[in-house]
XYZ file of C-alpha atoms in Angstrom:
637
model
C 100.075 121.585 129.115
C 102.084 124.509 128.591
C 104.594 124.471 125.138
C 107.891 123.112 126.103
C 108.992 124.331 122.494
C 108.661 127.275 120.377
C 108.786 125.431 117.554
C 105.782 123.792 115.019
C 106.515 120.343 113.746
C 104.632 119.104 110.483
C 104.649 115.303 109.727
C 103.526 114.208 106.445
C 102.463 110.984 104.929
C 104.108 110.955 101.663
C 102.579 108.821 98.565
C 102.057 105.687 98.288
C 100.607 104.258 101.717
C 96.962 103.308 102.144
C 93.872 104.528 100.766
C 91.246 103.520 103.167
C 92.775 105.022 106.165
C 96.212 106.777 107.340
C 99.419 105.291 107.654
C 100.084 105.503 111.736
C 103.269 107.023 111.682
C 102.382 110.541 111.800
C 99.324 109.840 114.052
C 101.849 108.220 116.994
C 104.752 111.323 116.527
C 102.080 114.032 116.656
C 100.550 112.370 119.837
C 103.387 111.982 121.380
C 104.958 115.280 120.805
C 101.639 117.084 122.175
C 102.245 115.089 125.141
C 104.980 116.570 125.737
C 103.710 120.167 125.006
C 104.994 120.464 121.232
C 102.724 122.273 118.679
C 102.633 119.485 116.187
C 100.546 118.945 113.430
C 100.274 116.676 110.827
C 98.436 115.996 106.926
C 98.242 112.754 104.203
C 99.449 113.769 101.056
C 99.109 110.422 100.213
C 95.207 110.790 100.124
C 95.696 114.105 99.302
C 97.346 112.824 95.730
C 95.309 110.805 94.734
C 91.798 112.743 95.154
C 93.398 115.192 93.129
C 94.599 113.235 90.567
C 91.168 111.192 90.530
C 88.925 114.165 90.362
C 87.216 115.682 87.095
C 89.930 118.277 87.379
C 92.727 115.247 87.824
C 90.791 113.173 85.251
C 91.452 116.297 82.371
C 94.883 116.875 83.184
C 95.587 113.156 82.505
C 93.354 113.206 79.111
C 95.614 116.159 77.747
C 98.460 114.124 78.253
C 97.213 110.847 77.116
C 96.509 112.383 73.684
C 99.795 113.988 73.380
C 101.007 110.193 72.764
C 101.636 108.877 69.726
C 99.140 106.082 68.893
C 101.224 103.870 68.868
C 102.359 104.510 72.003
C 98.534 103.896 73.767
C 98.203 100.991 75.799
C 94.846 98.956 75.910
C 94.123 101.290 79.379
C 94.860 104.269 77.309
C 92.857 103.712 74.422
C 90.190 102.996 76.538
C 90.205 105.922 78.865
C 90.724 108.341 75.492
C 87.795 106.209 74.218
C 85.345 106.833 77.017
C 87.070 109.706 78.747
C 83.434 111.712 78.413
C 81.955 108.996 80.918
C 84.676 108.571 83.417
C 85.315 112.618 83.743
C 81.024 112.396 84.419
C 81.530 110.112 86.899
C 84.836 110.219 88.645
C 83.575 112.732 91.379
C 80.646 110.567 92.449
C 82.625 107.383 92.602
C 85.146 108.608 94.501
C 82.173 110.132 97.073
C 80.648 106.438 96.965
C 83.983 104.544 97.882
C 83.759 108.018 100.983
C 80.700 106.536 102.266
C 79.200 109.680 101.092
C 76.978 108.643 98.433
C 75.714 104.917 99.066
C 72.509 105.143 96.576
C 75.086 105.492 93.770
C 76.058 101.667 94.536
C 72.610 100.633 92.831
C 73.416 102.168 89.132
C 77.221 101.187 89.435
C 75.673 97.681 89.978
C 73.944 97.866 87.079
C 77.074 97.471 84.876
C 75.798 100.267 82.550
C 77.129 103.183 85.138
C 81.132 102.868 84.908
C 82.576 102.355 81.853
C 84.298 99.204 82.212
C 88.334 99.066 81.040
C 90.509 95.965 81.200
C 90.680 95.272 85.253
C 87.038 94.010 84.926
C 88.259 91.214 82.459
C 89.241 90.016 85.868
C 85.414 89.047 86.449
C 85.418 86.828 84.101
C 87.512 83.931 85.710
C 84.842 83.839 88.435
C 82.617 80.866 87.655
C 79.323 81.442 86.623
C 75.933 79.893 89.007
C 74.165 79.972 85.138
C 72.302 83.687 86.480
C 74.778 85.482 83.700
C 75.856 87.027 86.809
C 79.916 86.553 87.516
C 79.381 87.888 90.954
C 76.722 85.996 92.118
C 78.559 83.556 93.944
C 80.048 86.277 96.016
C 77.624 88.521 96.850
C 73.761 86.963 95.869
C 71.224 88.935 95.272
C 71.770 91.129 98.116
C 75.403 92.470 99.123
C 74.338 95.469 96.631
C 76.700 97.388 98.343
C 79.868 95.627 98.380
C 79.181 94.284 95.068
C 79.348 97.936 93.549
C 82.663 98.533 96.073
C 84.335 96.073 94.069
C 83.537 97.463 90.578
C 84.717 100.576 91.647
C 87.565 99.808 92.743
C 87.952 97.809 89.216
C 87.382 101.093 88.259
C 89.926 103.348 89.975
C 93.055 100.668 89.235
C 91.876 101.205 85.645
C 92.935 104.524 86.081
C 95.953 103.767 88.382
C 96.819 101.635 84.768
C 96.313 105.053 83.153
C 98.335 107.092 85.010
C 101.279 104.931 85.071
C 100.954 104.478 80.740
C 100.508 108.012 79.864
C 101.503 110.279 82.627
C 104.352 108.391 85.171
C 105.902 104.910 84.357
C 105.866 104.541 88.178
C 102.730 105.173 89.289
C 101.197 102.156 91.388
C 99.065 103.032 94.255
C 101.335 100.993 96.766
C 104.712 100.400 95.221
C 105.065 103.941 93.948
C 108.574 103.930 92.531
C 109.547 100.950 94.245
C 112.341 100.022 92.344
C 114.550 103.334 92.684
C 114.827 102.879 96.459
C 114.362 99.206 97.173
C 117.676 97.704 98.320
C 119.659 100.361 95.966
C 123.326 100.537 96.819
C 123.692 104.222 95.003
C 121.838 106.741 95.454
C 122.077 107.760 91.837
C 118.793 106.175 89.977
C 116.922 108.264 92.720
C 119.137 110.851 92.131
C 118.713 111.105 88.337
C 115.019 110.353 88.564
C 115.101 114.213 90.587
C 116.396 115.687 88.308
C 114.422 115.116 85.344
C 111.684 117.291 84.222
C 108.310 117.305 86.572
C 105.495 115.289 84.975
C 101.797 116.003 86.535
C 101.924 113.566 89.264
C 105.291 115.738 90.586
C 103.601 118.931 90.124
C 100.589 117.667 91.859
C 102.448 116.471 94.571
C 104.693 119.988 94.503
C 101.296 121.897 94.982
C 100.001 119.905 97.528
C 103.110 120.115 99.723
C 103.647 123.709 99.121
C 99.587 124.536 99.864
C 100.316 122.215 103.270
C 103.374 124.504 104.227
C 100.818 127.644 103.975
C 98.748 126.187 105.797
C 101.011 125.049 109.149
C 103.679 127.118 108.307
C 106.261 124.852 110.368
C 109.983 125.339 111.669
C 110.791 121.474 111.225
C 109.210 119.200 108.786
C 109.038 115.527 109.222
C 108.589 113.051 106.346
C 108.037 109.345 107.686
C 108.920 106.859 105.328
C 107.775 103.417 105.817
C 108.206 101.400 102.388
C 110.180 101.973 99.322
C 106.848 102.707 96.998
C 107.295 105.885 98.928
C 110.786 107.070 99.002
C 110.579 108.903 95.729
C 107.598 111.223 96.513
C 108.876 111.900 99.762
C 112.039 113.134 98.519
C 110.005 115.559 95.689
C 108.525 116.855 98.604
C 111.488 117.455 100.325
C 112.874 119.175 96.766
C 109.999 121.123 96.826
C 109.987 122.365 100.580
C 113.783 123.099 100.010
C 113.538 124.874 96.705
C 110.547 127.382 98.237
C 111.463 127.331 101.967
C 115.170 126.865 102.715
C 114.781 128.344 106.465
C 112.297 125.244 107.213
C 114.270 121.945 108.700
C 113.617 118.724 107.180
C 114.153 115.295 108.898
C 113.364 111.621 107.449
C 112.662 108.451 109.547
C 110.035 105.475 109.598
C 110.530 101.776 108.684
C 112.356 102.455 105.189
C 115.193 104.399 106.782
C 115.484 102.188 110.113
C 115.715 98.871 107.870
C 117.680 100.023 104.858
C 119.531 103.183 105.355
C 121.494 102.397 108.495
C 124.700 102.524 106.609
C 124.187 105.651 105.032
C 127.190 107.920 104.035
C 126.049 109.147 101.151
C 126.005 113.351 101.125
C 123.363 114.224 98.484
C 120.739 112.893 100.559
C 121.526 115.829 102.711
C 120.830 117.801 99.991
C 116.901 117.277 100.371
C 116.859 116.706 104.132
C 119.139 117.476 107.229
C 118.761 115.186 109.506
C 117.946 111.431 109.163
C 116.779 109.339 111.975
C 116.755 105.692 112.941
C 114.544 103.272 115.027
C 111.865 104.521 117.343
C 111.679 108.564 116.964
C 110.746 109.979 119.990
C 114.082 110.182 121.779
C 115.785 110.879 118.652
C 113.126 113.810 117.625
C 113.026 115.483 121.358
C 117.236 115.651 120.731
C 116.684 117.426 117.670
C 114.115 120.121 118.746
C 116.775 120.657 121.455
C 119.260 120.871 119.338
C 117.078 123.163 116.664
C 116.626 125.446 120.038
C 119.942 125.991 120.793
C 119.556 123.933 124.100
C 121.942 120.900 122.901
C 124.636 120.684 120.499
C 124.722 118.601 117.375
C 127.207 115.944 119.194
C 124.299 115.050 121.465
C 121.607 114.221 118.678
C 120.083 110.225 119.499
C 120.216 107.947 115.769
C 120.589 110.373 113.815
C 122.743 111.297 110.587
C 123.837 114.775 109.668
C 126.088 116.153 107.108
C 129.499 117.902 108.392
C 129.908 121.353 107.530
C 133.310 121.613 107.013
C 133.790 117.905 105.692
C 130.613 117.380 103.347
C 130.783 113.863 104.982
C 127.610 111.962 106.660
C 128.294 111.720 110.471
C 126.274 109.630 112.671
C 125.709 110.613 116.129
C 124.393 108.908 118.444
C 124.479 110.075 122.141
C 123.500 107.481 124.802
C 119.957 107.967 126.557
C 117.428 105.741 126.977
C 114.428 105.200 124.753
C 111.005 106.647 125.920
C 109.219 103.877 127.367
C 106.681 102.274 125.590
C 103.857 102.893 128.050
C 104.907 106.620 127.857
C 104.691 107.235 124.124
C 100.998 108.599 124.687
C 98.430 108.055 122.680
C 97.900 108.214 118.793
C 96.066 111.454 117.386
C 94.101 111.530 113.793
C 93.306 115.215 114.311
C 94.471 117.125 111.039
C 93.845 113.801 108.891
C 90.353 113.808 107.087
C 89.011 110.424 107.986
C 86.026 111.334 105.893
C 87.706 111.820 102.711
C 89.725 108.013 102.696
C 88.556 105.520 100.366
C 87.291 101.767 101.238
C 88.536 100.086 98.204
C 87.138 96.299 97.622
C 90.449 94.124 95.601
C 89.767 91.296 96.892
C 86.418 89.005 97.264
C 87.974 86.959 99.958
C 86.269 88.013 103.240
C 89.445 88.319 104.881
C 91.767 89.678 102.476
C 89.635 92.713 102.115
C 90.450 94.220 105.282
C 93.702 95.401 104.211
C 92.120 98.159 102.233
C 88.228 98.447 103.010
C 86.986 100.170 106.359
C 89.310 102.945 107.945
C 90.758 100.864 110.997
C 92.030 103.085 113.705
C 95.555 101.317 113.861
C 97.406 100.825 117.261
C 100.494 98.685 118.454
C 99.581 96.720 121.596
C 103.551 96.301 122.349
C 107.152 97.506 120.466
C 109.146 94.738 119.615
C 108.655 90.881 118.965
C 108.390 88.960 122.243
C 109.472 85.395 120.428
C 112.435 87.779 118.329
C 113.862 84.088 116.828
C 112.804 83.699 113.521
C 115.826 83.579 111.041
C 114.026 85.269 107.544
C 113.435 88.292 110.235
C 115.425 91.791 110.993
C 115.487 90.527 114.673
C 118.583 92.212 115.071
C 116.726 95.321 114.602
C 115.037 97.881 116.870
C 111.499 97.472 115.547
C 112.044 93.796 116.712
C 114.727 93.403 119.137
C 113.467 95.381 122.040
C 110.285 94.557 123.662
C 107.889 96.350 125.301
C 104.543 96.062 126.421
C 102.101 98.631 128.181
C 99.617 97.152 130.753
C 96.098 96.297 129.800
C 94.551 99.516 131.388
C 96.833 101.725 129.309
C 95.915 100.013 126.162
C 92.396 100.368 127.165
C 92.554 103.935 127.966
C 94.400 104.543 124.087
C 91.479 103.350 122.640
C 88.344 104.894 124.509
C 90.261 107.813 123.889
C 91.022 106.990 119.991
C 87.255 105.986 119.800
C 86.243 109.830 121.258
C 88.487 111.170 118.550
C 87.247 109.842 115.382
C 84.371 107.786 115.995
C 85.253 104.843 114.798
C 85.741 101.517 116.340
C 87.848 99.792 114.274
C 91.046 98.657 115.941
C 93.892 97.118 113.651
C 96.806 96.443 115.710
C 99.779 96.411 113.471
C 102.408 94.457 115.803
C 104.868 92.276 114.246
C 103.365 89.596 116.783
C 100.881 90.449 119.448
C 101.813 88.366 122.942
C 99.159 86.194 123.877
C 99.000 87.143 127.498
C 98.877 90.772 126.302
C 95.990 90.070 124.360
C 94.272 87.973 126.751
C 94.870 91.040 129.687
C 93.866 93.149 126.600
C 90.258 91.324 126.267
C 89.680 90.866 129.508
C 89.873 94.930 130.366
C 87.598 95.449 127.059
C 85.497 93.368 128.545
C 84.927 94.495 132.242
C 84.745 98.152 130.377
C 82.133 97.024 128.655
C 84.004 98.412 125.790
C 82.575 97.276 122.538
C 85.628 97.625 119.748
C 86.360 95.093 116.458
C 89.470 94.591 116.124
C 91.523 92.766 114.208
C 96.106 91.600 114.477
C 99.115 89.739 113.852
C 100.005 86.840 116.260
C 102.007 83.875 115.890
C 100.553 80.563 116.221
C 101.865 79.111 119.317
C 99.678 76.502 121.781
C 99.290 79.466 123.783
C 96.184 80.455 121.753
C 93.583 77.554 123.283
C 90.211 77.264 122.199
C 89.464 79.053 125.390
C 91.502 81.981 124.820
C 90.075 82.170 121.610
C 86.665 82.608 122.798
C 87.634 85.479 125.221
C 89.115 86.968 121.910
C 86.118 86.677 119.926
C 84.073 88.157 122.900
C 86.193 91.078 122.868
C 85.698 92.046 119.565
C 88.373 90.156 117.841
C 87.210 89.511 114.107
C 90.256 88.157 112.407
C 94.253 86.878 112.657
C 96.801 87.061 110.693
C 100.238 84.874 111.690
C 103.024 83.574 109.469
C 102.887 79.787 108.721
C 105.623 80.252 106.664
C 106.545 77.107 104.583
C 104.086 74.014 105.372
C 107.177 71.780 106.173
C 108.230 70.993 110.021
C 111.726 70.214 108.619
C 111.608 73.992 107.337
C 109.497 75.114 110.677
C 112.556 73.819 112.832
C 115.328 75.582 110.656
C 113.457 79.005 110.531
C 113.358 78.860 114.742
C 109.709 79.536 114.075
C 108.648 77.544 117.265
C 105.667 75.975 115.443
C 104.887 72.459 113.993
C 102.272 72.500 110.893
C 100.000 69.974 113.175
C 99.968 72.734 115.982
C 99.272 75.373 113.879
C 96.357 73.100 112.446
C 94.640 73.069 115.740
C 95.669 76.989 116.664
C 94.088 78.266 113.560
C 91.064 75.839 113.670
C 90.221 77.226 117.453
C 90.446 81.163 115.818
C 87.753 79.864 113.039
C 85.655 77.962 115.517
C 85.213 81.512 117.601
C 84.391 82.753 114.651
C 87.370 84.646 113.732
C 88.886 84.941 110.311
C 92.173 83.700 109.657
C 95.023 84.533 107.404
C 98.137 82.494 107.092
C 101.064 84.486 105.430
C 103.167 81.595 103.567
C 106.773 81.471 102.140
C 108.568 79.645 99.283
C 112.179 80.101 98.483
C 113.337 79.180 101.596
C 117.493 77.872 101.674
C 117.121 74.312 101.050
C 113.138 74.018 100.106
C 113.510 71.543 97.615
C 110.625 70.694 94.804
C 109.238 68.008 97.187
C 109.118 70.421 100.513
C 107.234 72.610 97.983
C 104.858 70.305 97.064
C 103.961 69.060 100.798
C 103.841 72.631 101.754
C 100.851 73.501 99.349
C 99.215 69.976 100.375
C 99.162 71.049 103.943
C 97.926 74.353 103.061
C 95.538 72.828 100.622
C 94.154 70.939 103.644
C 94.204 73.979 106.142
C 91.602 75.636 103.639
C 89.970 72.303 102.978
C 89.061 71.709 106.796
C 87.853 75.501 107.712
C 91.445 75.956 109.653
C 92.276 79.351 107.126
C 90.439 81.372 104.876
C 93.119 83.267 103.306
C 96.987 83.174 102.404
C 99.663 84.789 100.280
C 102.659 83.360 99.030
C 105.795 85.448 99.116
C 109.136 84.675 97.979
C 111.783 84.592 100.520
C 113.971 87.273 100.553
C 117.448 87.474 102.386
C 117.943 90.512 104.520
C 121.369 91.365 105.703
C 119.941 91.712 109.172
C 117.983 88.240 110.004
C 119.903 85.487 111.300
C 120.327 83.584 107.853
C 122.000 86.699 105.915
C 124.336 87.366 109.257
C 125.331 83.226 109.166
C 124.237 81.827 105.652
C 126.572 78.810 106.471
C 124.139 77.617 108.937
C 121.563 77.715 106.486
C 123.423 76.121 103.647
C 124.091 78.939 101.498
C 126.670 81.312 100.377
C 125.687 84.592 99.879
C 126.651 87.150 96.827
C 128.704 89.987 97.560
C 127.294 93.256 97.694
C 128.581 96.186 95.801
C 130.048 99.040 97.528
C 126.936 100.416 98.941
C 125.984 104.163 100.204
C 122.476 104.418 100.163
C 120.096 101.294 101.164
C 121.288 97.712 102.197
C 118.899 95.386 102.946
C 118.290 92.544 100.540
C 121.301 90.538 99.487
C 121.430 87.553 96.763
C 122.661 83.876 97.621
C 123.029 80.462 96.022
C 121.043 77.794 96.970
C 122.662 74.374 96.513
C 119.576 72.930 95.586
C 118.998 74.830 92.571
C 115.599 74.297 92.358
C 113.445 77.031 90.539
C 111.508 78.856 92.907
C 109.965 81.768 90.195
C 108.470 78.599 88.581
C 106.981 77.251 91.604
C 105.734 80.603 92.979
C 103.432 80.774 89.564
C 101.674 77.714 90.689
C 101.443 78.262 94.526
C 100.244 81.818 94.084
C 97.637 80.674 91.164
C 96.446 77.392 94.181
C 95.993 79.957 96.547
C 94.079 82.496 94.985
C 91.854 79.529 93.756
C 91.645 78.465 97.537
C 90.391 81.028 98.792
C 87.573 81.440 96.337
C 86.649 77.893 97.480
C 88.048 76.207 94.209
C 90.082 73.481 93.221
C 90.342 72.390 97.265
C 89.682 68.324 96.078
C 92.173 68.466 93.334
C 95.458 67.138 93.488
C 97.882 70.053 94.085
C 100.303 68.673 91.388
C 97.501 69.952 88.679
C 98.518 73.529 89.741
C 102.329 73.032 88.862
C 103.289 73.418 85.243
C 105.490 70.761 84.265
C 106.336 67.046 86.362
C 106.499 67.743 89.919
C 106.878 64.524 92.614
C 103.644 63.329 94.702
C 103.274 64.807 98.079
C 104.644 62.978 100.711
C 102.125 64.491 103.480
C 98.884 61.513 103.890
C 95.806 63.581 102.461
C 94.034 63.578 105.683
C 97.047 64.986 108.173
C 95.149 67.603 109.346
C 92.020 65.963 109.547
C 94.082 63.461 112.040
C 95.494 66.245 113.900
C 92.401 68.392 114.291
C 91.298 65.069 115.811
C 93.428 64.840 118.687
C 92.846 65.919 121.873
């Protein structure tokens, strides 16, 4: 295709995403805008961070600054590394190549417990029960499963060091939630703004090489920095402080999920400052405005979503110029060229077979359709883009994405990251893998809805589906039925029974907090979960606390939910999670302790006979739910 612009676009990943393989973002813009005949390229400095700071080189830098603290200053992390820093800089290089996949006969002296010097994550080992071998792990891995058994101390191993960086070198520093709170749901944008401006420690100058060094590389006309969570907000605006402190001519823009959930009611001007255009919602209409516009070929008052900063006024503008959205089945396909799938890391957390494939195996990932198709739920932004408008792309497109993802990188590892994949896409989906003869694993979000049959289920399974993920929310019908979720706990019994019976994992993302979840509805909910593990329904969960957003249904009419929310300050820079009071008054942070402490047990196979009162600290009431529910409703026909 010939260029249809003069222009190169950059899109970087900016820290803290993944580690095992790249945050999408910047795979779908750059394969869309070479569809359209834009030179656009893209790099992780995500990755790119973090192999640099974990490196021998990395691994000195942070020693000289660990031993310019006081001792009384040095965390237990600290001490450590300072104590053994002669073993970890010998081995940090060949870890890191091990965790690559490029050095798998190092996994038999790391299992050997003699090989990595062991800080205080691997005091973690010791709450796994021992089968009297002296061997913690046994239970998990037996005397095979050398290899994943040596993934997991490593990775033991490298959030050691994450503990390291964050106590001597950046108070910050997490590998996911870099920074979190100086973003998340901040009404100013001063902490961020303050947090700038202070003196570079070596994570920033890292980060300031490693953006500058990708500029000499691509040398680019317009920049784009995709920001999908608040743990990366603050790196991504260092990199836009360095790009505009070295190369003023070069055009910055910021989108992705952060911006398009919390920024929509932006007006404040210093953001401009470090970027000069921000963009909301799905960016290709919005992004093929603003080459236009960078061309000369269409003035400012027809940008699509996007913010500027006036001129003559100093003031943020929006502008937003009516045309419709590219169509879904016209976005083209994702690219990974420019990303260096060889270099992420498969990292090993947790044990649980499901859990791990957040962050072990690099999964190409792919969205099957925009949008939610059930777009109901009141704890969800369904009055948002990312939700609201649905889209699908027929079976043979799909199909055609991935044989030609698969010829790209090699790898056939599908994760598809929609908020809820339809049932009769994935069913069309299956059946074209199928009559391709195209062998994929692949693994998504759904919701659990009768659709999903036994027999469906199957056809899943035989089309390389490995594992589900789906929000059961709170265990409690009552709760079900107020959240619009369209489910009953009994349904999703027998929906999440048929996934494990094809042999497909299951994950069931869970909820507490809820308005009106009282003691008791907390109690029945971890009973019914307790049984869900108990009769092979799920193998994994995670409770998270309920948060209000000022976009689902309950923060746009708290009355119907019986709750009044708290008034937000003034706010310029991010809205999105807003405080209420809950008549009931009960003490969810409490609670969470004990349902997050049940589940992990759960899905280690523990405690699944005990009474779930024994995980609550304190009185709690018995649960009302008969301790063989699900065993009845698996039983029905």
């Amino acid at each position: 295709m010939s260029p249809t612009s003069a222009m190169r676009v950059l899109s970087l990943i900016p820290p803290m995403t993944q580690l095992n393989t790249p945050y999408p973002s910047t795979a779908y813009l750059t394969g869309f805008l070479r569809s359209r005949g834009v030179d656009a390229v893209q790099e992780d400095l995500a990755l790119a961070l973090v192999l640099k700071l974990l490196s021998r080189e990395g691994l000195e830098a942070v020693q000289a600054q660990a031993l310019k603290l006081p001792e009384a200053q040095r965390t237990a992390p600290v001490k450590h590394f300072l104590d053994h820093s002669d073993t970890y800089l010998s081995t940090i290089d060949a870890t890191i190549a091990f965790l690559q996949g490029r050095d798998a006969t190092l996994g038999h002296r790391i299992c050997t417990r003699h090989y990595l010097p062991e800080g205080p994550r691997f005091g973690s080992l010791d709450a796994y029960a021992d089968d009297g071998s002296g061997d913690p792990l046994a239970w998990a891995f037996g005397a095979l499963g050398m290899a994943d058994r040596a993934k997991h101390l490593a990775t033991l191993y490298l959030n050691d060091l994450a503990d390291v960086l964050r106590d001597a070198v950046d108070g910050r520093f997490e590998f996911v939630r870099y920074a979190e709170s100086l973003a998340q749901s901040q009404p100013t944008f001063e902490p961020l703004a303050q947090a700038l401006t202070a003196p570079l420690n070596l994570v920033d100058t890292t980060l300031r090489e490693l953006t500058l060094q990708a500029l000499t590389r691509h040398q680019p006309d317009l920049v784009l920095i995709s920001v999908p969570f608040p743990g990366a907000v603050y790196a991504a605006f260092r990199m836009a402080q360095a790009i505009k402190q070295s190369h003023p001519h070069i055009r910055l823009a910021l989108g992705g999920g952060f911006v398009n959930t919390e920024l929509r009611e932006l007006t404040e001007p210093r953001v401009f400052d470090y970027f000069d255009f921000v963009t909301l919602d799905a960016g290709e209409r919005p992004l093929l405005a603003l080459l236009e516009h960078l061309e000369g070929k269409r003035s400012a008052q027809r940008l699509v979503r996007t913010f500027v900063r006036d001129a003559d006024t100093a003031q943020v503008r929006y502008l937003n110029w009516a045309e419709p959205d590219v169509p879904f089945g016209e976005v083209g396909t994702p690219t990974w060229d420019g990303l260096p799938l060889d270099r992420y890391l498969s990292l090993l957390d947790m044990l649980n077979p499901m859990n791990r494939l957040w962050s072990d195996g690099r999964w190409n990932k792919l969205t099957v359709a925009h949008g939610c198709y059930w777009k109901k739920c009141s704890f969800c932004d369904v009055s948002l883009d990312y939700i609201s408008r649905y889209e699908a792309a027929s079976a043979e497109v799909l199909v055609d994405r991935i044989e030609a993802i698969v010829r790209e990188t090699g790898q056939t590892g599908f994760h598809f990251v929609d908020e809820a994949a339809p049932p009769k896409v994935l069913k069309a989906l299956a059946q074209e893998l199928i009559r391709r003869k195209v062998a994929i694993s692949w693994w998504g979000n759904v919701r659990f809805e009768k659709s999903f049959t036994p027999e469906l289920c199957l056809l899943l399974a035989d089309s390389g589906c490995i594992a589900i993920s789906g929000g059961l929310e709170v265990a409690s019908d009552r709760l079900l039925k107020l959240m619009k979720k369209g489910v009953s706990v009994e349904q999703v019994a027998r929906v999440t029974r048929a996934f494990t019976d094809a042999g497909i994992l299951v994950h069931a993302y869970l909820m507490y907090g809820f308005p009106t979840q009282t003691v008791q509805d907390t109690v029945d909910a971890l009973e019914y979960v307790r049984q869900l593990f108990a009769e092979g329904c799920i193998q994994s969960g995670f409770f998270h606390r309920f948060a209000c957003t000022v976009h689902s249904p309950v923060g746009q009419d708290p009355q119907a939910y019986g709750v009044e929310l708290i008034p937000l300050p003034p706010v310029s820079f991010a809205k999105n999670d807003i405080g209420f009071i809950d008549p009931t008054g009960v003490n969810h942070d409490v609670l969470g302790q004990a349902l997050k402490k049940a589940i992990y047990n759960y899905m280690h196979g523990i405690g699944l006979d005990e009474d779930v009162r024994a995980w609550f600290k304190g009185k709690v009431p018995r649960p009302t739910v008969s301790r063989r529910c699900i065993e009845r409703a698996l039983a029905e026909v």
